Amino acid sequence: MKVNIFKTASEIGEAVARIFVDEVKANPDCVLGLATGATPIPTYECIKKMHKDENISFKGVKTYNLDEYCDLPKSDKNSYYTFMHEQLFNGLDILEENVHFLDGNAVDCDAECKRYDNEINEAGGIDIQLLGIGNNAHIGFNEPAESFTDGSFKVKLTDSTIEANKIYFDENPMPHYALTMGVKQIMAAKKIILIATGPKKAEAIKNMVKGEVTPLVPASVLQEHNDVLIFLDEAAASLLD
Ligand code: F6R
């Protein structure tokens, strides 16, 4: 794990966007694993800007998002489908048929998860996976658990995750279930980039970097991957030595 500490979230956005855009330049047909949430927004802003300023096409790029809420229409402003289009895809020349999500409204969730996992394998696996981290150290929606998960699956969100994310839902109740890629699948990405900003992430970051590898701290598994870059602001890094 290589830890990089920056002063501001926008500096992190710039640095991480540069890695993604350089990958697209070098490998125009690359497969990217993407995350939602507040953390990657500055990165997505910079990717859109670099795409325009440097005339880098995303037409050959395929993307797979980490997770999607269950029982929320795709068109809902809080669906991750809508989030990704608003924050990134609408500002790129990426093809709609190349952006992929788990379908949180699938009737047969097991079949949907298998379909997604097969598609990722058929695409050749993920070249770079972007991750945020939950206050409880979740990655994707892999919540603290008894064992590390494998492929995509339906998960019941923990109270900590519901508490952190319900602010986006105004008067509507937040879904308590989601479909998410599993830990083993995230670990299969060739390169992983995790971003964390703000003091609420400091404890999770300390446990991820310095603690033992345990499914109770899902992000700690990243210690076992051979190409992980961590990008932190000073607040998120405050409990590291
Ligand atoms: C989002 C995801 C989650 C978030 C995490 C942090 O697709 O998989 O693991 O990365 O909950 O969310 P923010 O960035 O909103 O603090």
mmCIF file of N, CA, C and O and ligand atoms in Angstrom, residues 34-41 65-68 80 84 130-136 138-142 161 164-165 168 180 195 197 201, ligand 1:
data_model
loop_
_atom_site.group_PDB
_atom_site.id
_atom_site.type_symbol
_atom_site.label_atom_id
_atom_site.label_comp_id
_atom_site.label_asym_id
_atom_site.label_seq_id
_atom_site.Cartn_x
_atom_site.Cartn_y
_atom_site.Cartn_z
ATOM 1 N N LEU A 34 -15.608 1.931 -10.986
ATOM 2 C CA LEU A 34 -15.878 3.276 -10.446
ATOM 3 C C LEU A 34 -16.721 3.243 -9.178
ATOM 4 O O LEU A 34 -17.472 2.297 -8.928
ATOM 5 N N ALA A 35 -16.567 4.322 -8.402
ATOM 6 C CA ALA A 35 -17.271 4.455 -7.123
ATOM 7 C C ALA A 35 -18.167 5.689 -7.152
ATOM 8 O O ALA A 35 -17.931 6.621 -7.926
ATOM 9 N N THR A 36 -19.142 5.700 -6.265
ATOM 10 C CA THR A 36 -19.995 6.887 -6.108
ATOM 11 C C THR A 36 -19.682 7.520 -4.752
ATOM 12 O O THR A 36 -18.655 7.237 -4.143
ATOM 13 N N GLY A 37 -20.579 8.370 -4.269
ATOM 14 C CA GLY A 37 -20.355 9.043 -2.984
ATOM 15 C C GLY A 37 -19.738 10.409 -3.197
ATOM 16 O O GLY A 37 -19.417 10.802 -4.327
ATOM 17 N N ALA A 38 -19.541 11.134 -2.101
ATOM 18 C CA ALA A 38 -19.015 12.500 -2.192
ATOM 19 C C ALA A 38 -17.529 12.503 -2.562
ATOM 20 O O ALA A 38 -17.056 13.404 -3.268
ATOM 21 N N THR A 39 -16.795 11.498 -2.100
ATOM 22 C CA THR A 39 -15.327 11.520 -2.223
ATOM 23 C C THR A 39 -14.814 11.630 -3.667
ATOM 24 O O THR A 39 -13.897 12.412 -3.913
ATOM 25 N N PRO A 40 -15.348 10.861 -4.636
ATOM 26 C CA PRO A 40 -14.736 10.925 -5.971
ATOM 27 C C PRO A 40 -15.162 12.123 -6.822
ATOM 28 O O PRO A 40 -14.668 12.280 -7.943
ATOM 29 N N ILE A 41 -16.049 12.981 -6.291
ATOM 30 C CA ILE A 41 -16.569 14.071 -7.137
ATOM 31 C C ILE A 41 -15.441 14.974 -7.689
ATOM 32 O O ILE A 41 -15.410 15.243 -8.893
ATOM 33 N N ASN A 65 -19.596 -0.022 -12.260
ATOM 34 C CA ASN A 65 -19.721 0.599 -10.936
ATOM 35 C C ASN A 65 -19.771 -0.453 -9.844
ATOM 36 O O ASN A 65 -20.236 -1.563 -10.047
ATOM 37 N N LEU A 66 -19.294 -0.042 -8.680
ATOM 38 C CA LEU A 66 -19.180 -0.961 -7.549
ATOM 39 C C LEU A 66 -20.502 -1.474 -7.022
ATOM 40 O O LEU A 66 -20.604 -2.614 -6.575
ATOM 41 N N ASP A 67 -21.510 -0.588 -7.006
ATOM 42 C CA ASP A 67 -22.719 -0.950 -6.266
ATOM 43 C C ASP A 67 -23.923 -0.137 -6.723
ATOM 44 O O ASP A 67 -23.770 0.853 -7.451
ATOM 45 N N GLU A 68 -25.089 -0.582 -6.310
ATOM 46 C CA GLU A 68 -26.344 0.136 -6.611
ATOM 47 C C GLU A 68 -27.366 -0.207 -5.541
ATOM 48 O O GLU A 68 -27.401 -1.342 -5.043
ATOM 49 N N TYR A 80 -27.359 5.292 -8.124
ATOM 50 C CA TYR A 80 -25.967 5.476 -8.527
ATOM 51 C C TYR A 80 -25.858 5.602 -10.047
ATOM 52 O O TYR A 80 -24.907 6.209 -10.554
ATOM 53 N N MET A 84 -23.799 8.774 -11.469
ATOM 54 C CA MET A 84 -22.639 8.650 -12.361
ATOM 55 C C MET A 84 -22.838 9.422 -13.661
ATOM 56 O O MET A 84 -21.880 9.990 -14.194
ATOM 57 N N LEU A 130 -11.451 2.302 -8.639
ATOM 58 C CA LEU A 130 -11.497 3.440 -7.714
ATOM 59 C C LEU A 130 -12.376 3.075 -6.524
ATOM 60 O O LEU A 130 -13.469 2.535 -6.697
ATOM 61 N N LEU A 131 -11.898 3.392 -5.321
ATOM 62 C CA LEU A 131 -12.672 3.118 -4.107
ATOM 63 C C LEU A 131 -12.734 4.354 -3.216
ATOM 64 O O LEU A 131 -11.756 5.113 -3.128
ATOM 65 N N GLY A 132 -13.872 4.523 -2.520
ATOM 66 C CA GLY A 132 -13.927 5.366 -1.333
ATOM 67 C C GLY A 132 -13.878 4.413 -0.148
ATOM 68 O O GLY A 132 -13.621 3.219 -0.306
ATOM 69 N N ILE A 133 -14.130 4.921 1.022
ATOM 70 C CA ILE A 133 -14.169 4.045 2.210
ATOM 71 C C ILE A 133 -15.274 4.550 3.146
ATOM 72 O O ILE A 133 -15.456 5.768 3.296
ATOM 73 N N GLY A 134 -16.019 3.629 3.731
ATOM 74 C CA GLY A 134 -17.057 4.026 4.685
ATOM 75 C C GLY A 134 -16.444 4.387 6.033
ATOM 76 O O GLY A 134 -15.306 4.002 6.330
ATOM 77 N N ASN A 135 -17.209 5.086 6.863
ATOM 78 C CA ASN A 135 -16.727 5.394 8.224
ATOM 79 C C ASN A 135 -16.433 4.108 8.980
ATOM 80 O O ASN A 135 -15.623 4.074 9.902
ATOM 81 N N ASN A 136 -17.119 3.020 8.592
ATOM 82 C CA ASN A 136 -16.891 1.713 9.226
ATOM 83 C C ASN A 136 -15.922 0.851 8.418
ATOM 84 O O ASN A 136 -15.872 -0.358 8.595
ATOM 85 N N HIS A 138 -16.028 0.124 5.234
ATOM 86 C CA HIS A 138 -16.538 -0.682 4.113
ATOM 87 C C HIS A 138 -15.895 -0.234 2.804
ATOM 88 O O HIS A 138 -15.501 0.923 2.656
ATOM 89 N N ILE A 139 -15.788 -1.169 1.856
ATOM 90 C CA ILE A 139 -15.402 -0.845 0.473
ATOM 91 C C ILE A 139 -16.486 -1.411 -0.417
ATOM 92 O O ILE A 139 -16.964 -2.517 -0.179
ATOM 93 N N GLY A 140 -16.872 -0.662 -1.490
ATOM 94 C CA GLY A 140 -18.149 -0.972 -2.114
ATOM 95 C C GLY A 140 -19.149 -0.929 -0.977
ATOM 96 O O GLY A 140 -19.062 -0.080 -0.093
ATOM 97 N N PHE A 141 -20.092 -1.856 -0.957
ATOM 98 C CA PHE A 141 -20.955 -1.962 0.225
ATOM 99 C C PHE A 141 -20.649 -3.252 0.984
ATOM 100 O O PHE A 141 -21.530 -3.903 1.524
ATOM 101 N N ASN A 142 -19.368 -3.604 1.015
ATOM 102 C CA ASN A 142 -18.943 -4.748 1.834
ATOM 103 C C ASN A 142 -18.784 -4.257 3.260
ATOM 104 O O ASN A 142 -17.762 -3.652 3.621
ATOM 105 N N THR A 161 -23.804 2.930 7.834
ATOM 106 C CA THR A 161 -23.887 3.350 6.430
ATOM 107 C C THR A 161 -25.195 4.104 6.183
ATOM 108 O O THR A 161 -25.212 5.128 5.474
ATOM 109 N N ALA A 164 -24.831 7.559 7.528
ATOM 110 C CA ALA A 164 -23.947 8.416 6.720
ATOM 111 C C ALA A 164 -24.615 8.850 5.421
ATOM 112 O O ALA A 164 -24.346 9.952 4.928
ATOM 113 N N ASN A 165 -25.466 8.005 4.847
ATOM 114 C CA ASN A 165 -25.991 8.291 3.505
ATOM 115 C C ASN A 165 -27.410 8.832 3.490
ATOM 116 O O ASN A 165 -27.877 9.295 2.453
ATOM 117 N N TYR A 168 -28.830 12.313 1.958
ATOM 118 C CA TYR A 168 -29.119 12.587 0.547
ATOM 119 C C TYR A 168 -30.575 12.320 0.195
ATOM 120 O O TYR A 168 -31.024 12.618 -0.898
ATOM 121 N N THR A 180 -23.791 -5.189 -4.432
ATOM 122 C CA THR A 180 -22.406 -4.698 -4.459
ATOM 123 C C THR A 180 -21.451 -5.747 -4.996
ATOM 124 O O THR A 180 -21.704 -6.948 -4.846
ATOM 125 N N ILE A 195 -9.494 6.637 -2.158
ATOM 126 C CA ILE A 195 -9.430 8.037 -1.704
ATOM 127 C C ILE A 195 -10.232 8.169 -0.419
ATOM 128 O O ILE A 195 -11.331 7.617 -0.304
ATOM 129 N N THR A 197 -11.197 11.451 2.431
ATOM 130 C CA THR A 197 -11.015 12.844 2.859
ATOM 131 C C THR A 197 -11.904 13.112 4.067
ATOM 132 O O THR A 197 -12.988 12.552 4.190
ATOM 133 N N LYS A 201 -13.141 9.854 8.407
ATOM 134 C CA LYS A 201 -12.523 8.652 7.826
ATOM 135 C C LYS A 201 -11.233 8.252 8.545
ATOM 136 O O LYS A 201 -10.649 7.219 8.244
HETATM 137 C C1 F6R B 1 -19.818 4.007 -3.284
HETATM 138 C C2 F6R B 1 -19.245 3.049 -2.374
HETATM 139 C C3 F6R B 1 -18.963 3.365 -0.941
HETATM 140 C C4 F6R B 1 -18.423 4.785 -0.716
HETATM 141 C C5 F6R B 1 -18.263 5.060 0.776
HETATM 142 C C6 F6R B 1 -17.791 6.465 1.047
HETATM 143 O O1 F6R B 1 -19.973 3.458 -4.575
HETATM 144 O O2 F6R B 1 -19.013 1.974 -2.782
HETATM 145 O O3 F6R B 1 -18.045 2.431 -0.432
HETATM 146 O O4 F6R B 1 -17.201 4.913 -1.375
HETATM 147 O O5 F6R B 1 -19.474 4.855 1.436
HETATM 148 O O6 F6R B 1 -18.783 7.383 0.673
HETATM 149 P P1 F6R B 1 -18.486 8.941 0.663
HETATM 150 O O7 F6R B 1 -17.498 9.179 -0.432
HETATM 151 O O8 F6R B 1 -19.818 9.582 0.343
HETATM 152 O O9 F6R B 1 -17.949 9.286 1.993
#
